[in-house]
Amino acid sequence: MTDASDAERDAWVEWRRMDDAPDGEIEDDFAPVDLTVAITQLLVRGETRDEIARRLRISRADVDMRIADATALAEAEALIEREWIVREKLRDLTRQASALDLPTYETTRLSLLLDLAKIELGLISWTRRRAASA
């Protein structure tokens, strides 16, 4: 074997060692390595960014860039999920508020909850605009 193939084999063995799941089907064993997933797994295990760069044979700047991209993606997904939850709650509160013969205190409570949901949607929009301008 040549040095290049030894290095490739070592990288593959290291990636397989990082994989928590037991060996599955053969397609899983030969699937391309997603560096962002590998970096995330190593971070979860408590390794530093310098150690990760050294183990995956990539630059520290590449590690930092992939972490920043993954973080931004996770934050955007969390924001979308939170917005969906708030909109569902808003619909539910609107349905409850439209019921006939509600006591005054219940109408007041629902009104306050509706206002809070609208404020939260406003904060989500503000956060999204701020992230887009950064």
mmCIF file with all atom_site columns, C-alpha atoms in Angstrom:
data_model
loop_
_atom_site.group_PDB
_atom_site.id
_atom_site.type_symbol
_atom_site.label_atom_id
_atom_site.label_alt_id
_atom_site.label_comp_id
_atom_site.label_asym_id
_atom_site.label_entity_id
_atom_site.label_seq_id
_atom_site.pdbx_PDB_ins_code
_atom_site.Cartn_x
_atom_site.Cartn_y
_atom_site.Cartn_z
_atom_site.occupancy
_atom_site.B_iso_or_equiv
_atom_site.pdbx_formal_charge
_atom_site.auth_seq_id
_atom_site.auth_comp_id
_atom_site.auth_asym_id
_atom_site.auth_atom_id
_atom_site.pdbx_PDB_model_num
ATOM 1   C CA . MET A 1 1   ? 0.000   0.000  0.000  1.00 0.00 ? 1   MET A CA 1
ATOM 2   C CA . THR A 1 2   ? 1.094   3.547  -0.617 1.00 0.00 ? 2   THR A CA 1
ATOM 3   C CA . ASP A 1 3   ? 1.190   6.319  1.944  1.00 0.00 ? 3   ASP A CA 1
ATOM 4   C CA . ALA A 1 4   ? -1.835  7.983  0.321  1.00 0.00 ? 4   ALA A CA 1
ATOM 5   C CA . SER A 1 5   ? -3.965  4.864  0.561  1.00 0.00 ? 5   SER A CA 1
ATOM 6   C CA . ASP A 1 6   ? -2.800  4.349  4.162  1.00 0.00 ? 6   ASP A CA 1
ATOM 7   C CA . ALA A 1 7   ? -3.933  7.874  5.026  1.00 0.00 ? 7   ALA A CA 1
ATOM 8   C CA . GLU A 1 8   ? -7.285  7.330  3.324  1.00 0.00 ? 8   GLU A CA 1
ATOM 9   C CA . ARG A 1 9   ? -7.747  4.017  5.134  1.00 0.00 ? 9   ARG A CA 1
ATOM 10  C CA . ASP A 1 10  ? -6.812  5.638  8.462  1.00 0.00 ? 10  ASP A CA 1
ATOM 11  C CA . ALA A 1 11  ? -9.342  8.423  7.861  1.00 0.00 ? 11  ALA A CA 1
ATOM 12  C CA . TRP A 1 12  ? -12.030 5.857  7.022  1.00 0.00 ? 12  TRP A CA 1
ATOM 13  C CA . VAL A 1 13  ? -11.202 3.770  10.113 1.00 0.00 ? 13  VAL A CA 1
ATOM 14  C CA . GLU A 1 14  ? -11.308 6.904  12.291 1.00 0.00 ? 14  GLU A CA 1
ATOM 15  C CA . TRP A 1 15  ? -14.661 7.926  10.847 1.00 0.00 ? 15  TRP A CA 1
ATOM 16  C CA . ARG A 1 16  ? -16.066 4.432  11.459 1.00 0.00 ? 16  ARG A CA 1
ATOM 17  C CA . ARG A 1 17  ? -14.758 4.531  15.035 1.00 0.00 ? 17  ARG A CA 1
ATOM 18  C CA . MET A 1 18  ? -16.591 7.820  15.598 1.00 0.00 ? 18  MET A CA 1
ATOM 19  C CA . ASP A 1 19  ? -19.847 6.315  14.386 1.00 0.00 ? 19  ASP A CA 1
ATOM 20  C CA . ASP A 1 20  ? -21.861 5.272  17.452 1.00 0.00 ? 20  ASP A CA 1
ATOM 21  C CA . ALA A 1 21  ? -24.242 3.070  15.517 1.00 0.00 ? 21  ALA A CA 1
ATOM 22  C CA . PRO A 1 22  ? -23.364 -0.576 14.964 1.00 0.00 ? 22  PRO A CA 1
ATOM 23  C CA . ASP A 1 23  ? -22.366 -1.506 11.452 1.00 0.00 ? 23  ASP A CA 1
ATOM 24  C CA . GLY A 1 24  ? -25.470 -1.667 9.359  1.00 0.00 ? 24  GLY A CA 1
ATOM 25  C CA . GLU A 1 25  ? -25.934 -2.384 5.739  1.00 0.00 ? 25  GLU A CA 1
ATOM 26  C CA . ILE A 1 26  ? -23.041 -2.232 3.360  1.00 0.00 ? 26  ILE A CA 1
ATOM 27  C CA . GLU A 1 27  ? -24.328 1.035  1.835  1.00 0.00 ? 27  GLU A CA 1
ATOM 28  C CA . ASP A 1 28  ? -23.896 2.698  5.230  1.00 0.00 ? 28  ASP A CA 1
ATOM 29  C CA . ASP A 1 29  ? -20.291 1.524  5.444  1.00 0.00 ? 29  ASP A CA 1
ATOM 30  C CA . PHE A 1 30  ? -19.390 3.094  2.124  1.00 0.00 ? 30  PHE A CA 1
ATOM 31  C CA . ALA A 1 31  ? -21.523 6.217  2.292  1.00 0.00 ? 31  ALA A CA 1
ATOM 32  C CA . PRO A 1 32  ? -19.669 9.501  1.828  1.00 0.00 ? 32  PRO A CA 1
ATOM 33  C CA . VAL A 1 33  ? -18.540 11.128 5.054  1.00 0.00 ? 33  VAL A CA 1
ATOM 34  C CA . ASP A 1 34  ? -20.416 14.318 5.903  1.00 0.00 ? 34  ASP A CA 1
ATOM 35  C CA . LEU A 1 35  ? -17.759 16.452 7.559  1.00 0.00 ? 35  LEU A CA 1
ATOM 36  C CA . THR A 1 36  ? -20.332 18.583 9.341  1.00 0.00 ? 36  THR A CA 1
ATOM 37  C CA . VAL A 1 37  ? -21.826 15.486 10.972 1.00 0.00 ? 37  VAL A CA 1
ATOM 38  C CA . ALA A 1 38  ? -18.369 14.187 11.877 1.00 0.00 ? 38  ALA A CA 1
ATOM 39  C CA . ILE A 1 39  ? -17.415 17.557 13.374 1.00 0.00 ? 39  ILE A CA 1
ATOM 40  C CA . THR A 1 40  ? -20.641 17.674 15.373 1.00 0.00 ? 40  THR A CA 1
ATOM 41  C CA . GLN A 1 41  ? -20.068 14.157 16.720 1.00 0.00 ? 41  GLN A CA 1
ATOM 42  C CA . LEU A 1 42  ? -16.556 15.075 17.827 1.00 0.00 ? 42  LEU A CA 1
ATOM 43  C CA . LEU A 1 43  ? -17.755 18.305 19.465 1.00 0.00 ? 43  LEU A CA 1
ATOM 44  C CA . VAL A 1 44  ? -20.398 16.375 21.386 1.00 0.00 ? 44  VAL A CA 1
ATOM 45  C CA . ARG A 1 45  ? -17.658 14.051 22.603 1.00 0.00 ? 45  ARG A CA 1
ATOM 46  C CA . GLY A 1 46  ? -15.825 17.062 24.022 1.00 0.00 ? 46  GLY A CA 1
ATOM 47  C CA . GLU A 1 47  ? -12.974 17.452 21.552 1.00 0.00 ? 47  GLU A CA 1
ATOM 48  C CA . THR A 1 48  ? -11.575 20.898 20.825 1.00 0.00 ? 48  THR A CA 1
ATOM 49  C CA . ARG A 1 49  ? -11.762 22.502 17.415 1.00 0.00 ? 49  ARG A CA 1
ATOM 50  C CA . ASP A 1 50  ? -8.003  22.132 16.971 1.00 0.00 ? 50  ASP A CA 1
ATOM 51  C CA . GLU A 1 51  ? -8.193  18.409 17.774 1.00 0.00 ? 51  GLU A CA 1
ATOM 52  C CA . ILE A 1 52  ? -11.073 18.021 15.323 1.00 0.00 ? 52  ILE A CA 1
ATOM 53  C CA . ALA A 1 53  ? -9.143  19.759 12.552 1.00 0.00 ? 53  ALA A CA 1
ATOM 54  C CA . ARG A 1 54  ? -6.142  17.541 13.176 1.00 0.00 ? 54  ARG A CA 1
ATOM 55  C CA . ARG A 1 55  ? -8.176  14.301 13.322 1.00 0.00 ? 55  ARG A CA 1
ATOM 56  C CA . LEU A 1 56  ? -10.169 15.060 10.170 1.00 0.00 ? 56  LEU A CA 1
ATOM 57  C CA . ARG A 1 57  ? -7.157  16.550 8.374  1.00 0.00 ? 57  ARG A CA 1
ATOM 58  C CA . ILE A 1 58  ? -8.854  19.839 7.571  1.00 0.00 ? 58  ILE A CA 1
ATOM 59  C CA . SER A 1 59  ? -8.034  23.417 8.519  1.00 0.00 ? 59  SER A CA 1
ATOM 60  C CA . ARG A 1 60  ? -9.227  25.043 11.733 1.00 0.00 ? 60  ARG A CA 1
ATOM 61  C CA . ALA A 1 61  ? -10.929 27.721 9.617  1.00 0.00 ? 61  ALA A CA 1
ATOM 62  C CA . ASP A 1 62  ? -12.903 25.004 7.810  1.00 0.00 ? 62  ASP A CA 1
ATOM 63  C CA . VAL A 1 63  ? -13.962 23.529 11.162 1.00 0.00 ? 63  VAL A CA 1
ATOM 64  C CA . ASP A 1 64  ? -15.074 26.975 12.372 1.00 0.00 ? 64  ASP A CA 1
ATOM 65  C CA . MET A 1 65  ? -16.971 27.647 9.133  1.00 0.00 ? 65  MET A CA 1
ATOM 66  C CA . ARG A 1 66  ? -18.810 24.321 9.264  1.00 0.00 ? 66  ARG A CA 1
ATOM 67  C CA . ILE A 1 67  ? -19.715 24.838 12.924 1.00 0.00 ? 67  ILE A CA 1
ATOM 68  C CA . ALA A 1 68  ? -21.036 28.332 12.166 1.00 0.00 ? 68  ALA A CA 1
ATOM 69  C CA . ASP A 1 69  ? -23.082 27.016 9.226  1.00 0.00 ? 69  ASP A CA 1
ATOM 70  C CA . ALA A 1 70  ? -24.506 24.147 11.283 1.00 0.00 ? 70  ALA A CA 1
ATOM 71  C CA . THR A 1 71  ? -25.346 26.512 14.146 1.00 0.00 ? 71  THR A CA 1
ATOM 72  C CA . ALA A 1 72  ? -27.109 28.966 11.837 1.00 0.00 ? 72  ALA A CA 1
ATOM 73  C CA . LEU A 1 73  ? -29.078 26.133 10.250 1.00 0.00 ? 73  LEU A CA 1
ATOM 74  C CA . ALA A 1 74  ? -30.109 24.734 13.650 1.00 0.00 ? 74  ALA A CA 1
ATOM 75  C CA . GLU A 1 75  ? -31.174 28.187 14.857 1.00 0.00 ? 75  GLU A CA 1
ATOM 76  C CA . ALA A 1 76  ? -33.228 28.762 11.702 1.00 0.00 ? 76  ALA A CA 1
ATOM 77  C CA . GLU A 1 77  ? -34.916 25.375 12.063 1.00 0.00 ? 77  GLU A CA 1
ATOM 78  C CA . ALA A 1 78  ? -35.679 26.035 15.737 1.00 0.00 ? 78  ALA A CA 1
ATOM 79  C CA . LEU A 1 79  ? -37.165 29.412 14.823 1.00 0.00 ? 79  LEU A CA 1
ATOM 80  C CA . ILE A 1 80  ? -39.373 27.841 12.148 1.00 0.00 ? 80  ILE A CA 1
ATOM 81  C CA . GLU A 1 81  ? -40.546 25.189 14.586 1.00 0.00 ? 81  GLU A CA 1
ATOM 82  C CA . ARG A 1 82  ? -41.267 27.761 17.294 1.00 0.00 ? 82  ARG A CA 1
ATOM 83  C CA . GLU A 1 83  ? -43.213 29.907 14.825 1.00 0.00 ? 83  GLU A CA 1
ATOM 84  C CA . TRP A 1 84  ? -45.310 26.895 13.827 1.00 0.00 ? 84  TRP A CA 1
ATOM 85  C CA . ILE A 1 85  ? -46.043 26.108 17.499 1.00 0.00 ? 85  ILE A CA 1
ATOM 86  C CA . VAL A 1 86  ? -47.056 29.713 18.225 1.00 0.00 ? 86  VAL A CA 1
ATOM 87  C CA . ARG A 1 87  ? -49.285 29.883 15.133 1.00 0.00 ? 87  ARG A CA 1
ATOM 88  C CA . GLU A 1 88  ? -51.013 26.646 16.168 1.00 0.00 ? 88  GLU A CA 1
ATOM 89  C CA . LYS A 1 89  ? -51.519 28.042 19.673 1.00 0.00 ? 89  LYS A CA 1
ATOM 90  C CA . LEU A 1 90  ? -52.881 31.265 18.166 1.00 0.00 ? 90  LEU A CA 1
ATOM 91  C CA . ARG A 1 91  ? -55.403 29.286 16.097 1.00 0.00 ? 91  ARG A CA 1
ATOM 92  C CA . ASP A 1 92  ? -56.422 27.273 19.153 1.00 0.00 ? 92  ASP A CA 1
ATOM 93  C CA . LEU A 1 93  ? -56.856 30.418 21.261 1.00 0.00 ? 93  LEU A CA 1
ATOM 94  C CA . THR A 1 94  ? -58.881 32.055 18.490 1.00 0.00 ? 94  THR A CA 1
ATOM 95  C CA . ARG A 1 95  ? -61.193 29.039 18.380 1.00 0.00 ? 95  ARG A CA 1
ATOM 96  C CA . GLN A 1 96  ? -61.594 29.123 22.162 1.00 0.00 ? 96  GLN A CA 1
ATOM 97  C CA . ALA A 1 97  ? -62.264 32.860 22.158 1.00 0.00 ? 97  ALA A CA 1
ATOM 98  C CA . SER A 1 98  ? -64.985 32.491 19.542 1.00 0.00 ? 98  SER A CA 1
ATOM 99  C CA . ALA A 1 99  ? -67.022 30.202 21.801 1.00 0.00 ? 99  ALA A CA 1
ATOM 100 C CA . LEU A 1 100 ? -70.346 31.607 22.943 1.00 0.00 ? 100 LEU A CA 1
ATOM 101 C CA . ASP A 1 101 ? -71.229 32.377 26.537 1.00 0.00 ? 101 ASP A CA 1
ATOM 102 C CA . LEU A 1 102 ? -67.715 32.627 27.925 1.00 0.00 ? 102 LEU A CA 1
ATOM 103 C CA . PRO A 1 103 ? -67.364 34.227 31.346 1.00 0.00 ? 103 PRO A CA 1
ATOM 104 C CA . THR A 1 104 ? -65.686 37.634 31.389 1.00 0.00 ? 104 THR A CA 1
ATOM 105 C CA . TYR A 1 105 ? -62.582 36.371 33.182 1.00 0.00 ? 105 TYR A CA 1
ATOM 106 C CA . GLU A 1 106 ? -62.120 33.650 30.522 1.00 0.00 ? 106 GLU A CA 1
ATOM 107 C CA . THR A 1 107 ? -62.509 36.168 27.701 1.00 0.00 ? 107 THR A CA 1
ATOM 108 C CA . THR A 1 108 ? -59.934 38.414 29.378 1.00 0.00 ? 108 THR A CA 1
ATOM 109 C CA . ARG A 1 109 ? -57.534 35.489 29.866 1.00 0.00 ? 109 ARG A CA 1
ATOM 110 C CA . LEU A 1 110 ? -57.872 34.413 26.233 1.00 0.00 ? 110 LEU A CA 1
ATOM 111 C CA . SER A 1 111 ? -57.389 37.993 25.077 1.00 0.00 ? 111 SER A CA 1
ATOM 112 C CA . LEU A 1 112 ? -54.144 38.263 27.050 1.00 0.00 ? 112 LEU A CA 1
ATOM 113 C CA . LEU A 1 113 ? -52.899 34.927 25.708 1.00 0.00 ? 113 LEU A CA 1
ATOM 114 C CA . LEU A 1 114 ? -53.710 36.030 22.154 1.00 0.00 ? 114 LEU A CA 1
ATOM 115 C CA . ASP A 1 115 ? -51.765 39.252 22.715 1.00 0.00 ? 115 ASP A CA 1
ATOM 116 C CA . LEU A 1 116 ? -48.798 37.278 24.059 1.00 0.00 ? 116 LEU A CA 1
ATOM 117 C CA . ALA A 1 117 ? -48.839 34.970 21.032 1.00 0.00 ? 117 ALA A CA 1
ATOM 118 C CA . LYS A 1 118 ? -48.881 37.989 18.705 1.00 0.00 ? 118 LYS A CA 1
ATOM 119 C CA . ILE A 1 119 ? -45.949 39.528 20.588 1.00 0.00 ? 119 ILE A CA 1
ATOM 120 C CA . GLU A 1 120 ? -44.022 36.262 20.292 1.00 0.00 ? 120 GLU A CA 1
ATOM 121 C CA . LEU A 1 121 ? -44.676 36.163 16.543 1.00 0.00 ? 121 LEU A CA 1
ATOM 122 C CA . GLY A 1 122 ? -43.370 39.725 16.359 1.00 0.00 ? 122 GLY A CA 1
ATOM 123 C CA . LEU A 1 123 ? -40.213 38.684 18.221 1.00 0.00 ? 123 LEU A CA 1
ATOM 124 C CA . ILE A 1 124 ? -39.736 35.747 15.857 1.00 0.00 ? 124 ILE A CA 1
ATOM 125 C CA . SER A 1 125 ? -40.022 38.107 12.874 1.00 0.00 ? 125 SER A CA 1
ATOM 126 C CA . TRP A 1 126 ? -37.557 40.516 14.478 1.00 0.00 ? 126 TRP A CA 1
ATOM 127 C CA . THR A 1 127 ? -35.097 37.678 15.148 1.00 0.00 ? 127 THR A CA 1
ATOM 128 C CA . ARG A 1 128 ? -35.401 36.503 11.560 1.00 0.00 ? 128 ARG A CA 1
ATOM 129 C CA . ARG A 1 129 ? -34.757 40.020 10.195 1.00 0.00 ? 129 ARG A CA 1
ATOM 130 C CA . ARG A 1 130 ? -31.782 40.452 12.512 1.00 0.00 ? 130 ARG A CA 1
ATOM 131 C CA . ALA A 1 131 ? -30.293 37.109 11.432 1.00 0.00 ? 131 ALA A CA 1
ATOM 132 C CA . ALA A 1 132 ? -30.774 38.020 7.765  1.00 0.00 ? 132 ALA A CA 1
ATOM 133 C CA . SER A 1 133 ? -28.943 41.322 8.190  1.00 0.00 ? 133 SER A CA 1
ATOM 134 C CA . ALA A 1 134 ? -26.001 39.766 10.047 1.00 0.00 ? 134 ALA A CA 1
#
